[in-house]
Amino acid sequence: MAGKPVLHYFNGRGRMEGIRWLLAAAGVEFEEKFIEAPADMEKLIKDGSLMFQQVPMVEIDGMKLVQTRAILNYIATKYDLYGKDAKERALIDMYTEGIVDLTEMISQLVICPPDQREAKITLVKDKTKNRYLSAFEKVLKSHGQDYLVGNRLTRVDIHLLEVLLYVEELDSSLLDPFPLLKALKSRISSLPNVKKFLQPGSQRKPPLDAKQIEEARKIFKF
Amino acid sequence: MAGKPVLYYFNGRGRMECIRWLLAAAGVEFEEKFVESPEDLEKLIKDGSLMFQQIPMVEIDGMRLVQTRAILNYIATKYNLYGKDAKERALIDMYTEGILDLTEMMLQVVISLPDQREAKISLIKEKTKNRYLPAYEKVLKSHGQDYLVGNRLTRVDIHLLEVLLYVEELDSSLLAPFPLLKALKSRISSLPNVKKFLQPGSQRKPPITAKQIEEARKIFKF
């Protein structure tokens, strides 16, 4: 009945990477069907597989789920990575949404027109440090625990690790003033499932450069 | 201990309106503290009340929650408007995210520069007609029930009503080809809490004026 989840997306990070991370951290094997040409996308749409004609789409437990947050929420619930009650979930959601905002900001940089890029990069680095990293450092400092919420691993520790790696890709010095974040990064990276996902050969996707994104845009008209 | 929730935001719809709707539909009385100047926002930031220095913020059950989705999820769970299990929640989330995408497009029109506005409005109408409304009409048709998920009222029926009213404000002819949506709109509007919220004198906010946009620009710096 329930086979492996099947992920339908481009062969790149985009809006699917957070989902890959969460499944991997939960120790769930998954298959990927890459959209490589407009015809692939059109077929999915024609089949009625995409509620809003968009990907990501994940086939899981008999459902064809679209919308990143819907997919993440379902996986987190299924694999008990969503906290123990509504209040923990509220904190997880609040922190997760901040991480999503930061991830979005960083991923927009690569498609920024060259003449605006320098100013944009400065702005993003400033927000990264002063709005986001400081907020999460503060959380860890406030309770002194090894995980962001509930003193055990939840989805938001995984989301945070992922974005810390993107921050590091952007500028590794950004993490310097945040010892607790660096410690969490190290700790979560060492968890067996995560460690495996971080190794070459896993389904983790590398960054795309502007040229690759431009090509994808042309093909897929986004 | 648990007083009424307190909502901190600009005196306008923006990203708080869906929260007002959900509380109202759940029959929950709430207070509002309006951010009317840059100084009001600075004070909240200085007090450490805003995790990412942003609003909406809602004080509820001893928490200061930010991030619209975190707030909505908490309220929906608390008032039993989030479905009966993970699969229903997945559908609710998927449908809600589509509605939020459409609402976001409309929000972007409000804050966009006048010369971009016409093109954005055209895009919204096109997507409303061809992507979103058909998707929800199809859901209702598929099960023939009075509510989108689980044959009873959940948060997504409220979110949908809200956006249908915005669609109607934009162009009432957009709803014409969708009889099941029109029927749902009518039905949900007649629920006692909703009916009350729709009446003049409730905390529901009118469409934003040009003057308010200018004021919001100063406060939020966009």
PDB file of C-alpha atoms in Angstrom, chain A residues 80-191:
ATOM      1  CA  ASP A  80       6.720  12.732  15.076  1.00  0.00           C
ATOM      2  CA  LEU A  81       8.904  15.757  14.390  1.00  0.00           C
ATOM      3  CA  TYR A  82       6.265  18.378  15.100  1.00  0.00           C
ATOM      4  CA  GLY A  83       6.367  18.779  18.865  1.00  0.00           C
ATOM      5  CA  LYS A  84       4.177  17.290  21.559  1.00  0.00           C
ATOM      6  CA  ASP A  85       1.308  19.788  21.715  1.00  0.00           C
ATOM      7  CA  ALA A  86      -0.193  22.916  20.209  1.00  0.00           C
ATOM      8  CA  LYS A  87       2.099  25.310  22.064  1.00  0.00           C
ATOM      9  CA  GLU A  88       5.232  23.493  20.933  1.00  0.00           C
ATOM     10  CA  ARG A  89       3.810  23.451  17.419  1.00  0.00           C
ATOM     11  CA  ALA A  90       3.245  27.207  17.633  1.00  0.00           C
ATOM     12  CA  LEU A  91       6.902  27.788  18.470  1.00  0.00           C
ATOM     13  CA  ILE A  92       7.992  25.351  15.767  1.00  0.00           C
ATOM     14  CA  ASP A  93       5.785  27.119  13.227  1.00  0.00           C
ATOM     15  CA  MET A  94       6.983  30.572  14.235  1.00  0.00           C
ATOM     16  CA  TYR A  95      10.642  29.578  14.013  1.00  0.00           C
ATOM     17  CA  THR A  96      10.101  27.632  10.787  1.00  0.00           C
ATOM     18  CA  GLU A  97       8.406  30.584   9.096  1.00  0.00           C
ATOM     19  CA  GLY A  98      11.343  32.820   9.985  1.00  0.00           C
ATOM     20  CA  ILE A  99      13.686  30.270   8.467  1.00  0.00           C
ATOM     21  CA  VAL A 100      11.550  30.072   5.329  1.00  0.00           C
ATOM     22  CA  ASP A 101      11.695  33.875   4.999  1.00  0.00           C
ATOM     23  CA  LEU A 102      15.489  33.816   5.362  1.00  0.00           C
ATOM     24  CA  THR A 103      15.860  30.971   2.879  1.00  0.00           C
ATOM     25  CA  GLU A 104      13.717  32.848   0.387  1.00  0.00           C
ATOM     26  CA  MET A 105      15.842  35.994   0.780  1.00  0.00           C
ATOM     27  CA  ILE A 106      19.069  34.075   0.188  1.00  0.00           C
ATOM     28  CA  SER A 107      17.748  32.148  -2.787  1.00  0.00           C
ATOM     29  CA  GLN A 108      16.576  35.376  -4.450  1.00  0.00           C
ATOM     30  CA  LEU A 109      20.170  36.660  -4.460  1.00  0.00           C
ATOM     31  CA  VAL A 110      21.330  34.404  -7.229  1.00  0.00           C
ATOM     32  CA  ILE A 111      18.712  35.751  -9.655  1.00  0.00           C
ATOM     33  CA  CYS A 112      19.276  39.369  -8.707  1.00  0.00           C
ATOM     34  CA  PRO A 113      20.371  41.581 -11.636  1.00  0.00           C
ATOM     35  CA  PRO A 114      24.157  42.149 -11.435  1.00  0.00           C
ATOM     36  CA  ASP A 115      23.873  45.895 -10.929  1.00  0.00           C
ATOM     37  CA  GLN A 116      21.681  45.452  -7.840  1.00  0.00           C
ATOM     38  CA  ARG A 117      23.532  42.489  -6.474  1.00  0.00           C
ATOM     39  CA  GLU A 118      26.065  44.196  -4.217  1.00  0.00           C
ATOM     40  CA  ALA A 119      23.437  46.249  -2.411  1.00  0.00           C
ATOM     41  CA  LYS A 120      21.175  43.245  -2.125  1.00  0.00           C
ATOM     42  CA  ILE A 121      23.920  41.061  -0.701  1.00  0.00           C
ATOM     43  CA  THR A 122      24.689  43.673   1.934  1.00  0.00           C
ATOM     44  CA  LEU A 123      21.028  43.861   2.882  1.00  0.00           C
ATOM     45  CA  VAL A 124      20.652  40.100   3.089  1.00  0.00           C
ATOM     46  CA  LYS A 125      23.780  39.714   5.208  1.00  0.00           C
ATOM     47  CA  ASP A 126      22.527  42.423   7.533  1.00  0.00           C
ATOM     48  CA  LYS A 127      19.126  40.783   7.962  1.00  0.00           C
ATOM     49  CA  THR A 128      20.698  37.354   8.326  1.00  0.00           C
ATOM     50  CA  LYS A 129      22.834  38.522  11.203  1.00  0.00           C
ATOM     51  CA  ASN A 130      20.633  41.041  12.951  1.00  0.00           C
ATOM     52  CA  ARG A 131      17.186  39.635  12.425  1.00  0.00           C
ATOM     53  CA  TYR A 132      17.416  35.891  12.004  1.00  0.00           C
ATOM     54  CA  LEU A 133      20.611  34.420  13.426  1.00  0.00           C
ATOM     55  CA  SER A 134      20.390  36.594  16.514  1.00  0.00           C
ATOM     56  CA  ALA A 135      16.774  35.505  17.075  1.00  0.00           C
ATOM     57  CA  PHE A 136      17.634  31.812  16.954  1.00  0.00           C
ATOM     58  CA  GLU A 137      20.769  32.266  19.080  1.00  0.00           C
ATOM     59  CA  LYS A 138      18.528  33.977  21.623  1.00  0.00           C
ATOM     60  CA  VAL A 139      16.152  31.008  21.689  1.00  0.00           C
ATOM     61  CA  LEU A 140      18.973  28.571  22.354  1.00  0.00           C
ATOM     62  CA  LYS A 141      20.407  30.847  25.023  1.00  0.00           C
ATOM     63  CA  SER A 142      17.031  31.202  26.728  1.00  0.00           C
ATOM     64  CA  HIS A 143      16.713  27.499  27.585  1.00  0.00           C
ATOM     65  CA  GLY A 144      20.253  26.207  27.164  1.00  0.00           C
ATOM     66  CA  GLN A 145      18.989  22.994  25.550  1.00  0.00           C
ATOM     67  CA  ASP A 146      20.383  21.065  22.638  1.00  0.00           C
ATOM     68  CA  TYR A 147      17.335  21.540  20.422  1.00  0.00           C
ATOM     69  CA  LEU A 148      15.242  24.569  19.588  1.00  0.00           C
ATOM     70  CA  VAL A 149      11.916  23.277  20.949  1.00  0.00           C
ATOM     71  CA  GLY A 150      10.925  20.757  23.590  1.00  0.00           C
ATOM     72  CA  ASN A 151      14.385  19.486  24.413  1.00  0.00           C
ATOM     73  CA  ARG A 152      14.332  16.955  21.603  1.00  0.00           C
ATOM     74  CA  LEU A 153      14.761  16.838  17.847  1.00  0.00           C
ATOM     75  CA  THR A 154      11.951  18.400  15.867  1.00  0.00           C
ATOM     76  CA  ARG A 155      11.613  19.527  12.270  1.00  0.00           C
ATOM     77  CA  VAL A 156      12.785  23.051  13.036  1.00  0.00           C
ATOM     78  CA  ASP A 157      16.270  21.858  14.043  1.00  0.00           C
ATOM     79  CA  ILE A 158      16.565  20.313  10.588  1.00  0.00           C
ATOM     80  CA  HIS A 159      15.217  23.430   8.846  1.00  0.00           C
ATOM     81  CA  LEU A 160      17.680  25.526  10.832  1.00  0.00           C
ATOM     82  CA  LEU A 161      20.665  23.365   9.961  1.00  0.00           C
ATOM     83  CA  GLU A 162      19.746  23.572   6.303  1.00  0.00           C
ATOM     84  CA  VAL A 163      19.593  27.364   6.291  1.00  0.00           C
ATOM     85  CA  LEU A 164      22.792  27.660   8.347  1.00  0.00           C
ATOM     86  CA  LEU A 165      24.559  25.750   5.584  1.00  0.00           C
ATOM     87  CA  TYR A 166      23.166  28.224   3.032  1.00  0.00           C
ATOM     88  CA  VAL A 167      24.323  31.110   5.197  1.00  0.00           C
ATOM     89  CA  GLU A 168      27.741  29.502   5.307  1.00  0.00           C
ATOM     90  CA  GLU A 169      27.727  29.150   1.512  1.00  0.00           C
ATOM     91  CA  LEU A 170      26.976  32.878   1.273  1.00  0.00           C
ATOM     92  CA  ASP A 171      29.589  33.975   3.817  1.00  0.00           C
ATOM     93  CA  SER A 172      30.941  31.708   6.500  1.00  0.00           C
ATOM     94  CA  SER A 173      31.952  34.626   8.723  1.00  0.00           C
ATOM     95  CA  LEU A 174      28.252  35.392   9.313  1.00  0.00           C
ATOM     96  CA  LEU A 175      28.074  32.562  11.819  1.00  0.00           C
ATOM     97  CA  ASP A 176      31.039  33.720  13.882  1.00  0.00           C
ATOM     98  CA  PRO A 177      29.145  35.721  16.522  1.00  0.00           C
ATOM     99  CA  PHE A 178      26.779  32.845  17.250  1.00  0.00           C
ATOM    100  CA  PRO A 179      28.398  30.085  19.309  1.00  0.00           C
ATOM    101  CA  LEU A 180      25.177  28.269  20.181  1.00  0.00           C
ATOM    102  CA  LEU A 181      24.102  28.134  16.560  1.00  0.00           C
ATOM    103  CA  LYS A 182      27.490  26.792  15.581  1.00  0.00           C
ATOM    104  CA  ALA A 183      27.206  24.137  18.259  1.00  0.00           C
ATOM    105  CA  LEU A 184      23.707  23.160  17.096  1.00  0.00           C
ATOM    106  CA  LYS A 185      24.925  23.002  13.527  1.00  0.00           C
ATOM    107  CA  SER A 186      27.628  20.626  14.563  1.00  0.00           C
ATOM    108  CA  ARG A 187      25.359  18.485  16.724  1.00  0.00           C
ATOM    109  CA  ILE A 188      22.558  18.093  14.192  1.00  0.00           C
ATOM    110  CA  SER A 189      25.043  17.401  11.399  1.00  0.00           C
ATOM    111  CA  SER A 190      26.322  14.454  13.441  1.00  0.00           C
ATOM    112  CA  LEU A 191      22.978  12.731  13.765  1.00  0.00           C
TER     113      LEU A 191
END
